[in-house]
Amino acid sequence: MKEFEVIKEFFTAQPVNRKDVAMGIGDDCALIHASDHKYIAITTDTLVSGVHFPEDTPARAIGHKAVSVNLSDLAAMGAEPCWISVAITLPSVDSEWLAEFTAGIFELTEYFNVQLIGGDTTSGPLSVTITAQGTVPKGKALCRHGATNGDWVYVTGEIGEAGLALQALREQVVLSPREMQHAMEALNYPKPQVLAGQIIREYASSAIDISDGLLADVTHLCRASTLGVNIDVNDIPIAPVLIDRLGEEDAARLALTAGDDYQLIFTVPDTNRVALETELNHANIKTSCIGQMNTSQEINISRGDKLLSFAESGFEHFS
């Protein structure tokens, strides 16, 4: 099967459902209708076999995760996801693998009403690059640099289970079959916090998603805002299985540095806390307040009165 046959067979299966798509797959460019009242948010992420996912990861999981990590970036900006393009490099054409891979893509695009509008296929070592685009009302986009002194720091969901899965795959920890299944679900099928992003954009001052690790990503947020933060690990929503298997100290270290959580960290002025928490509760979105921004420009992580230190803050390419 050649390149254009692959595209026709596997990537054009999604019907054009969005009215703002004037031209989708099949030409040199896609054409979309832009709104005068919204910004278009654009993000690109590449996933490389053996770096971003184990080489034996199921094809459906690769497709799902490739889309999910991009939608997570849009969620961190408070954007509504709209369109994606997919560039994939394949060692060979495997029809069964491609069917599963595109099924993983389409289960998310259909759920979030996202249209696949183009991309590219090439031959080589397995990697997937997705460019995702969304819209956000002008004046509402959440950026990393918007936090102010005294803002409260929140995080959605639970932290650390994907990192625990990676430890189990490396035989650094032993999990029960049920625990392993749940941990692998967290690693392979992350859930982008799209609804949370659209809710918090009305109340938050800044946001970032957790890809490299909570500690690394909250540091990015602080650096962009030229602020510091105090965080108590007792307030971090660490997945209970980490504490059960690793103990409190190692569980906290893994939760802070492992990454692959794709939850949101965001800052909220004190005057917006009650309204924010009320709306998130109504939407059944779990959030935890884990700390507060300050002017120190230092990242202080503590357990109660004890200050903690970490040799590494999280994943970093070329480190």
GROMACS .gro file of C-alpha atoms in nm:
model
  319
    1MET     CA    1   0.000   0.000   0.000
    2LYS     CA    2   0.144   0.337  -0.102
    3GLU     CA    3   0.126   0.674   0.073
    4PHE     CA    4  -0.194   0.810  -0.081
    5GLU     CA    5  -0.364   0.474  -0.052
    6VAL     CA    6  -0.280   0.475   0.321
    7ILE     CA    7  -0.429   0.824   0.357
    8LYS     CA    8  -0.746   0.731   0.169
    9GLU     CA    9  -0.790   0.399   0.351
   10PHE     CA   10  -0.726   0.509   0.710
   11PHE     CA   11  -0.728   0.886   0.753
   12THR     CA   12  -1.030   0.996   0.550
   13ALA     CA   13  -1.275   0.773   0.736
   14GLN     CA   14  -1.399   1.059   0.953
   15PRO     CA   15  -1.684   1.248   0.783
   16VAL     CA   16  -1.662   1.629   0.779
   17ASN     CA   17  -1.888   1.719   1.071
   18ARG     CA   18  -1.775   2.074   1.144
   19LYS     CA   19  -1.935   2.357   0.944
   20ASP     CA   20  -1.620   2.570   0.987
   21VAL     CA   21  -1.417   2.328   0.771
   22ALA     CA   22  -1.427   2.452   0.411
   23MET     CA   23  -1.161   2.210   0.285
   24GLY     CA   24  -1.029   1.910   0.475
   25ILE     CA   25  -0.801   1.627   0.369
   26GLY     CA   26  -0.716   1.597   0.002
   27ASP     CA   27  -0.552   1.923  -0.107
   28ASP     CA   28  -0.227   2.109  -0.041
   29CYS     CA   29  -0.381   2.291   0.257
   30ALA     CA   30  -0.691   2.270   0.466
   31LEU     CA   31  -0.926   2.569   0.475
   32ILE     CA   32  -1.115   2.674   0.786
   33HIS     CA   33  -1.348   2.962   0.864
   34ALA     CA   34  -1.202   3.194   1.130
   35SER     CA   35  -1.409   3.400   1.375
   36ASP     CA   36  -1.362   3.772   1.430
   37HIS     CA   37  -1.427   3.732   1.802
   38LYS     CA   38  -1.190   3.450   1.882
   39TYR     CA   39  -0.821   3.370   1.871
   40ILE     CA   40  -0.706   3.049   1.707
   41ALA     CA   41  -0.482   2.857   1.949
   42ILE     CA   42  -0.227   2.628   1.781
   43THR     CA   43  -0.005   2.362   1.938
   44THR     CA   44   0.221   2.087   1.804
   45ASP     CA   45   0.357   1.779   1.982
   46THR     CA   46   0.569   1.491   1.858
   47LEU     CA   47   0.567   1.144   2.010
   48VAL     CA   48   0.866   0.921   1.929
   49SER     CA   49   0.869   0.546   1.984
   50GLY     CA   50   1.096   0.450   2.273
   51VAL     CA   51   1.104   0.808   2.403
   52HIS     CA   52   0.743   0.914   2.461
   53PHE     CA   53   0.593   0.565   2.470
   54PRO     CA   54   0.737   0.212   2.505
   55GLU     CA   55   0.799   0.042   2.173
   56ASP     CA   56   0.538  -0.228   2.244
   57THR     CA   57   0.260   0.024   2.317
   58PRO     CA   58  -0.069  -0.074   2.145
   59ALA     CA   59  -0.145   0.122   1.830
   60ARG     CA   60  -0.480   0.243   1.962
   61ALA     CA   61  -0.308   0.386   2.271
   62ILE     CA   62  -0.051   0.569   2.056
   63GLY     CA   63  -0.326   0.730   1.849
   64HIS     CA   64  -0.526   0.824   2.158
   65LYS     CA   65  -0.228   0.967   2.344
   66ALA     CA   66  -0.097   1.162   2.045
   67VAL     CA   67  -0.428   1.346   2.022
   68SER     CA   68  -0.476   1.373   2.398
   69VAL     CA   69  -0.147   1.548   2.472
   70ASN     CA   70  -0.226   1.812   2.212
   71LEU     CA   71  -0.579   1.868   2.337
   72SER     CA   72  -0.429   1.903   2.685
   73ASP     CA   73  -0.221   2.198   2.562
   74LEU     CA   74  -0.534   2.360   2.422
   75ALA     CA   75  -0.713   2.298   2.751
   76ALA     CA   76  -0.435   2.477   2.937
   77MET     CA   77  -0.508   2.787   2.726
   78GLY     CA   78  -0.883   2.760   2.792
   79ALA     CA   79  -0.941   2.679   2.424
   80GLU     CA   80  -1.210   2.472   2.259
   81PRO     CA   81  -1.040   2.209   2.037
   82CYS     CA   82  -1.155   2.220   1.675
   83TRP     CA   83  -0.910   2.073   1.421
   84ILE     CA   84  -0.604   1.849   1.406
   85SER     CA   85  -0.353   1.743   1.142
   86VAL     CA   86  -0.148   1.425   1.177
   87ALA     CA   87   0.201   1.356   1.042
   88ILE     CA   88   0.311   0.998   1.096
   89THR     CA   89   0.639   0.825   1.011
   90LEU     CA   90   0.599   0.447   0.972
   91PRO     CA   91   0.862   0.172   0.945
   92SER     CA   92   0.620  -0.017   0.717
   93VAL     CA   93   0.252  -0.025   0.623
   94ASP     CA   94   0.065  -0.256   0.860
   95SER     CA   95  -0.308  -0.234   0.790
   96GLU     CA   96  -0.414  -0.386   1.121
   97TRP     CA   97  -0.186  -0.149   1.314
   98LEU     CA   98  -0.310   0.154   1.120
   99ALA     CA   99  -0.673   0.060   1.176
  100GLU     CA  100  -0.614   0.050   1.552
  101PHE     CA  101  -0.407   0.369   1.546
  102THR     CA  102  -0.673   0.570   1.365
  103ALA     CA  103  -0.942   0.422   1.590
  104GLY     CA  104  -0.752   0.571   1.883
  105ILE     CA  105  -0.746   0.908   1.707
  106PHE     CA  106  -1.111   0.907   1.606
  107GLU     CA  107  -1.246   0.806   1.948
  108LEU     CA  108  -1.116   1.136   2.083
  109THR     CA  109  -1.194   1.353   1.782
  110GLU     CA  110  -1.553   1.231   1.781
  111TYR     CA  111  -1.591   1.283   2.156
  112PHE     CA  112  -1.459   1.641   2.144
  113ASN     CA  113  -1.606   1.731   1.801
  114VAL     CA  114  -1.261   1.775   1.648
  115GLN     CA  115  -1.204   1.742   1.274
  116LEU     CA  116  -0.898   1.575   1.122
  117ILE     CA  117  -0.814   1.813   0.837
  118GLY     CA  118  -0.478   1.697   0.700
  119GLY     CA  119  -0.127   1.575   0.765
  120ASP     CA  120   0.150   1.367   0.610
  121THR     CA  121   0.277   1.009   0.593
  122THR     CA  122   0.643   0.917   0.554
  123SER     CA  123   0.865   0.612   0.586
  124GLY     CA  124   1.109   0.575   0.875
  125PRO     CA  125   1.128   0.506   1.251
  126LEU     CA  126   0.788   0.532   1.418
  127SER     CA  127   0.692   0.882   1.529
  128VAL     CA  128   0.370   1.082   1.536
  129THR     CA  129   0.339   1.460   1.515
  130ILE     CA  130   0.004   1.627   1.567
  131THR     CA  131  -0.083   1.992   1.525
  132ALA     CA  132  -0.403   2.079   1.708
  133GLN     CA  133  -0.595   2.402   1.670
  134GLY     CA  134  -0.876   2.547   1.876
  135THR     CA  135  -1.052   2.871   1.949
  136VAL     CA  136  -1.067   3.086   2.258
  137PRO     CA  137  -1.260   3.413   2.304
  138LYS     CA  138  -1.043   3.721   2.277
  139GLY     CA  139  -0.934   3.835   2.621
  140LYS     CA  140  -0.994   3.493   2.778
  141ALA     CA  141  -0.683   3.293   2.678
  142LEU     CA  142  -0.491   3.156   2.976
  143CYS     CA  143  -0.116   3.213   2.957
  144ARG     CA  144   0.168   3.109   3.185
  145HIS     CA  145   0.271   3.466   3.259
  146GLY     CA  146  -0.059   3.583   3.409
  147ALA     CA  147  -0.018   3.479   3.773
  148THR     CA  148   0.006   3.748   4.041
  149ASN     CA  149   0.135   3.756   4.397
  150GLY     CA  150  -0.104   3.583   4.636
  151ASP     CA  151  -0.284   3.375   4.371
  152TRP     CA  152  -0.380   3.026   4.485
  153VAL     CA  153  -0.240   2.727   4.295
  154TYR     CA  154  -0.477   2.447   4.196
  155VAL     CA  155  -0.440   2.115   4.018
  156THR     CA  156  -0.709   1.897   3.859
  157GLY     CA  157  -0.752   1.523   3.911
  158GLU     CA  158  -0.492   1.292   4.066
  159ILE     CA  159  -0.118   1.285   4.006
  160GLY     CA  160   0.141   1.015   3.960
  161GLU     CA  161  -0.026   0.699   3.832
  162ALA     CA  162   0.124   0.722   3.483
  163GLY     CA  163   0.468   0.758   3.637
  164LEU     CA  164   0.401   0.451   3.850
  165ALA     CA  165   0.319   0.255   3.533
  166LEU     CA  166   0.658   0.348   3.388
  167GLN     CA  167   0.830   0.234   3.708
  168ALA     CA  168   0.644  -0.097   3.689
  169LEU     CA  169   0.746  -0.144   3.325
  170ARG     CA  170   1.108  -0.087   3.431
  171GLU     CA  171   1.060  -0.343   3.712
  172GLN     CA  172   1.128  -0.078   3.977
  173VAL     CA  173   0.802  -0.156   4.156
  174VAL     CA  174   0.567  -0.454   4.162
  175LEU     CA  175   0.195  -0.393   4.109
  176SER     CA  176  -0.099  -0.629   4.127
  177PRO     CA  177  -0.265  -0.709   3.791
  178ARG     CA  178  -0.552  -0.471   3.873
  179GLU     CA  179  -0.316  -0.192   3.981
  180MET     CA  180  -0.109  -0.243   3.666
  181GLN     CA  181  -0.417  -0.224   3.447
  182HIS     CA  182  -0.526   0.106   3.604
  183ALA     CA  183  -0.173   0.250   3.588
  184MET     CA  184  -0.135   0.155   3.221
  185GLU     CA  185  -0.471   0.317   3.145
  186ALA     CA  186  -0.341   0.638   3.301
  187LEU     CA  187  -0.020   0.618   3.097
  188ASN     CA  188  -0.167   0.513   2.762
  189TYR     CA  189  -0.507   0.683   2.764
  190PRO     CA  190  -0.473   1.022   2.937
  191LYS     CA  191  -0.789   1.231   2.955
  192PRO     CA  192  -0.734   1.593   2.843
  193GLN     CA  193  -0.906   1.837   3.079
  194VAL     CA  194  -1.089   2.024   2.805
  195LEU     CA  195  -1.402   2.112   3.003
  196ALA     CA  196  -1.197   2.221   3.304
  197GLY     CA  197  -0.993   2.452   3.080
  198GLN     CA  198  -1.302   2.621   2.943
  199ILE     CA  199  -1.444   2.669   3.294
  200ILE     CA  200  -1.130   2.803   3.461
  201ARG     CA  201  -1.061   3.058   3.186
  202GLU     CA  202  -1.336   3.271   3.344
  203TYR     CA  203  -1.161   3.275   3.684
  204ALA     CA  204  -0.793   3.178   3.656
  205SER     CA  205  -0.496   3.407   3.597
  206SER     CA  206  -0.258   3.150   3.443
  207ALA     CA  207  -0.242   2.782   3.359
  208ILE     CA  208  -0.020   2.503   3.227
  209ASP     CA  209  -0.073   2.132   3.172
  210ILE     CA  210   0.134   1.867   3.347
  211SER     CA  211   0.341   1.685   3.088
  212ASP     CA  212   0.700   1.691   3.220
  213GLY     CA  213   0.605   1.665   3.590
  214LEU     CA  214   0.418   1.880   3.840
  215LEU     CA  215   0.738   2.031   3.979
  216ALA     CA  216   0.885   2.109   3.637
  217ASP     CA  217   0.563   2.255   3.502
  218VAL     CA  218   0.481   2.469   3.805
  219THR     CA  219   0.839   2.598   3.774
  220HIS     CA  220   0.768   2.697   3.410
  221LEU     CA  221   0.459   2.883   3.528
  222CYS     CA  222   0.651   3.064   3.804
  223ARG     CA  223   0.936   3.162   3.574
  224ALA     CA  224   0.694   3.304   3.317
  225SER     CA  225   0.515   3.505   3.586
  226THR     CA  226   0.841   3.607   3.763
  227LEU     CA  227   0.707   3.469   4.090
  228GLY     CA  228   0.774   3.197   4.343
  229VAL     CA  229   0.546   2.943   4.503
  230ASN     CA  230   0.497   2.755   4.829
  231ILE     CA  231   0.352   2.405   4.785
  232ASP     CA  232   0.276   2.153   5.060
  233VAL     CA  233   0.295   1.793   4.935
  234ASN     CA  234   0.025   1.700   5.186
  235ASP     CA  235  -0.218   1.895   4.965
  236ILE     CA  236  -0.116   1.734   4.634
  237PRO     CA  237  -0.378   1.484   4.511
  238ILE     CA  238  -0.139   1.190   4.483
  239ALA     CA  239  -0.301   0.874   4.347
  240PRO     CA  240  -0.352   0.645   4.652
  241VAL     CA  241  -0.180   0.348   4.484
  242LEU     CA  242   0.150   0.540   4.489
  243ILE     CA  243   0.137   0.576   4.865
  244ASP     CA  244   0.034   0.212   4.907
  245ARG     CA  245   0.324   0.084   4.696
  246LEU     CA  246   0.598   0.341   4.759
  247GLY     CA  247   0.529   0.505   5.094
  248GLU     CA  248   0.463   0.874   5.145
  249GLU     CA  249   0.812   1.010   5.071
  250ASP     CA  250   0.879   0.821   4.748
  251ALA     CA  251   0.518   0.864   4.636
  252ALA     CA  252   0.550   1.240   4.669
  253ARG     CA  253   0.880   1.240   4.481
  254LEU     CA  254   0.735   1.038   4.194
  255ALA     CA  255   0.416   1.244   4.178
  256LEU     CA  256   0.615   1.566   4.159
  257THR     CA  257   0.867   1.456   3.896
  258ALA     CA  258   0.731   1.170   3.681
  259GLY     CA  259   0.506   1.359   3.438
  260ASP     CA  260   0.260   1.219   3.182
  261ASP     CA  261  -0.035   1.323   3.401
  262TYR     CA  262  -0.193   1.575   3.159
  263GLN     CA  263  -0.384   1.742   3.439
  264LEU     CA  264  -0.397   2.122   3.466
  265ILE     CA  265  -0.214   2.348   3.709
  266PHE     CA  266  -0.371   2.691   3.734
  267THR     CA  267  -0.360   3.000   3.953
  268VAL     CA  268  -0.662   3.184   4.088
  269PRO     CA  269  -0.695   3.522   4.259
  270ASP     CA  270  -0.845   3.498   4.608
  271THR     CA  271  -1.157   3.688   4.499
  272ASN     CA  272  -1.242   3.418   4.241
  273ARG     CA  273  -1.191   3.107   4.453
  274VAL     CA  274  -1.548   3.050   4.572
  275ALA     CA  275  -1.707   3.101   4.230
  276LEU     CA  276  -1.447   2.880   4.063
  277GLU     CA  277  -1.482   2.594   4.312
  278THR     CA  278  -1.861   2.614   4.291
  279GLU     CA  279  -1.865   2.585   3.912
  280LEU     CA  280  -1.607   2.305   3.904
  281ASN     CA  281  -1.805   2.112   4.167
  282HIS     CA  282  -2.122   2.149   3.958
  283ALA     CA  283  -1.928   2.005   3.662
  284ASN     CA  284  -1.803   1.718   3.883
  285ILE     CA  285  -1.440   1.813   3.818
  286LYS     CA  286  -1.203   1.730   4.103
  287THR     CA  287  -0.953   2.001   4.194
  288SER     CA  288  -0.714   2.055   4.483
  289CYS     CA  289  -0.556   2.375   4.613
  290ILE     CA  290  -0.188   2.289   4.664
  291GLY     CA  291  -0.016   2.619   4.733
  292GLN     CA  292   0.014   2.993   4.683
  293MET     CA  293   0.220   3.224   4.465
  294ASN     CA  294   0.458   3.476   4.621
  295THR     CA  295   0.726   3.727   4.521
  296SER     CA  296   1.027   3.518   4.630
  297GLN     CA  297   1.092   3.369   4.281
  298GLU     CA  298   1.174   3.044   4.466
  299ILE     CA  299   1.002   2.708   4.433
  300ASN     CA  300   0.950   2.585   4.789
  301ILE     CA  301   0.813   2.234   4.832
  302SER     CA  302   0.745   2.128   5.189
  303ARG     CA  303   0.574   1.867   5.400
  304GLY     CA  304   0.428   2.070   5.681
  305ASP     CA  305   0.720   2.268   5.825
  306LYS     CA  306   0.989   2.052   5.658
  307LEU     CA  307   1.137   2.188   5.335
  308LEU     CA  308   1.202   1.918   5.072
  309SER     CA  309   1.461   1.910   4.794
  310PHE     CA  310   1.469   1.723   4.465
  311ALA     CA  311   1.770   1.635   4.249
  312GLU     CA  312   1.552   1.645   3.936
  313SER     CA  313   1.233   1.839   3.865
  314GLY     CA  314   1.096   1.626   3.581
  315PHE     CA  315   1.147   1.505   3.224
  316GLU     CA  316   1.360   1.717   2.993
  317HIS     CA  317   1.486   1.640   2.643
  318PHE     CA  318   1.864   1.658   2.592
  319SER     CA  319   1.926   1.664   2.969
   0.00000   0.00000   0.00000
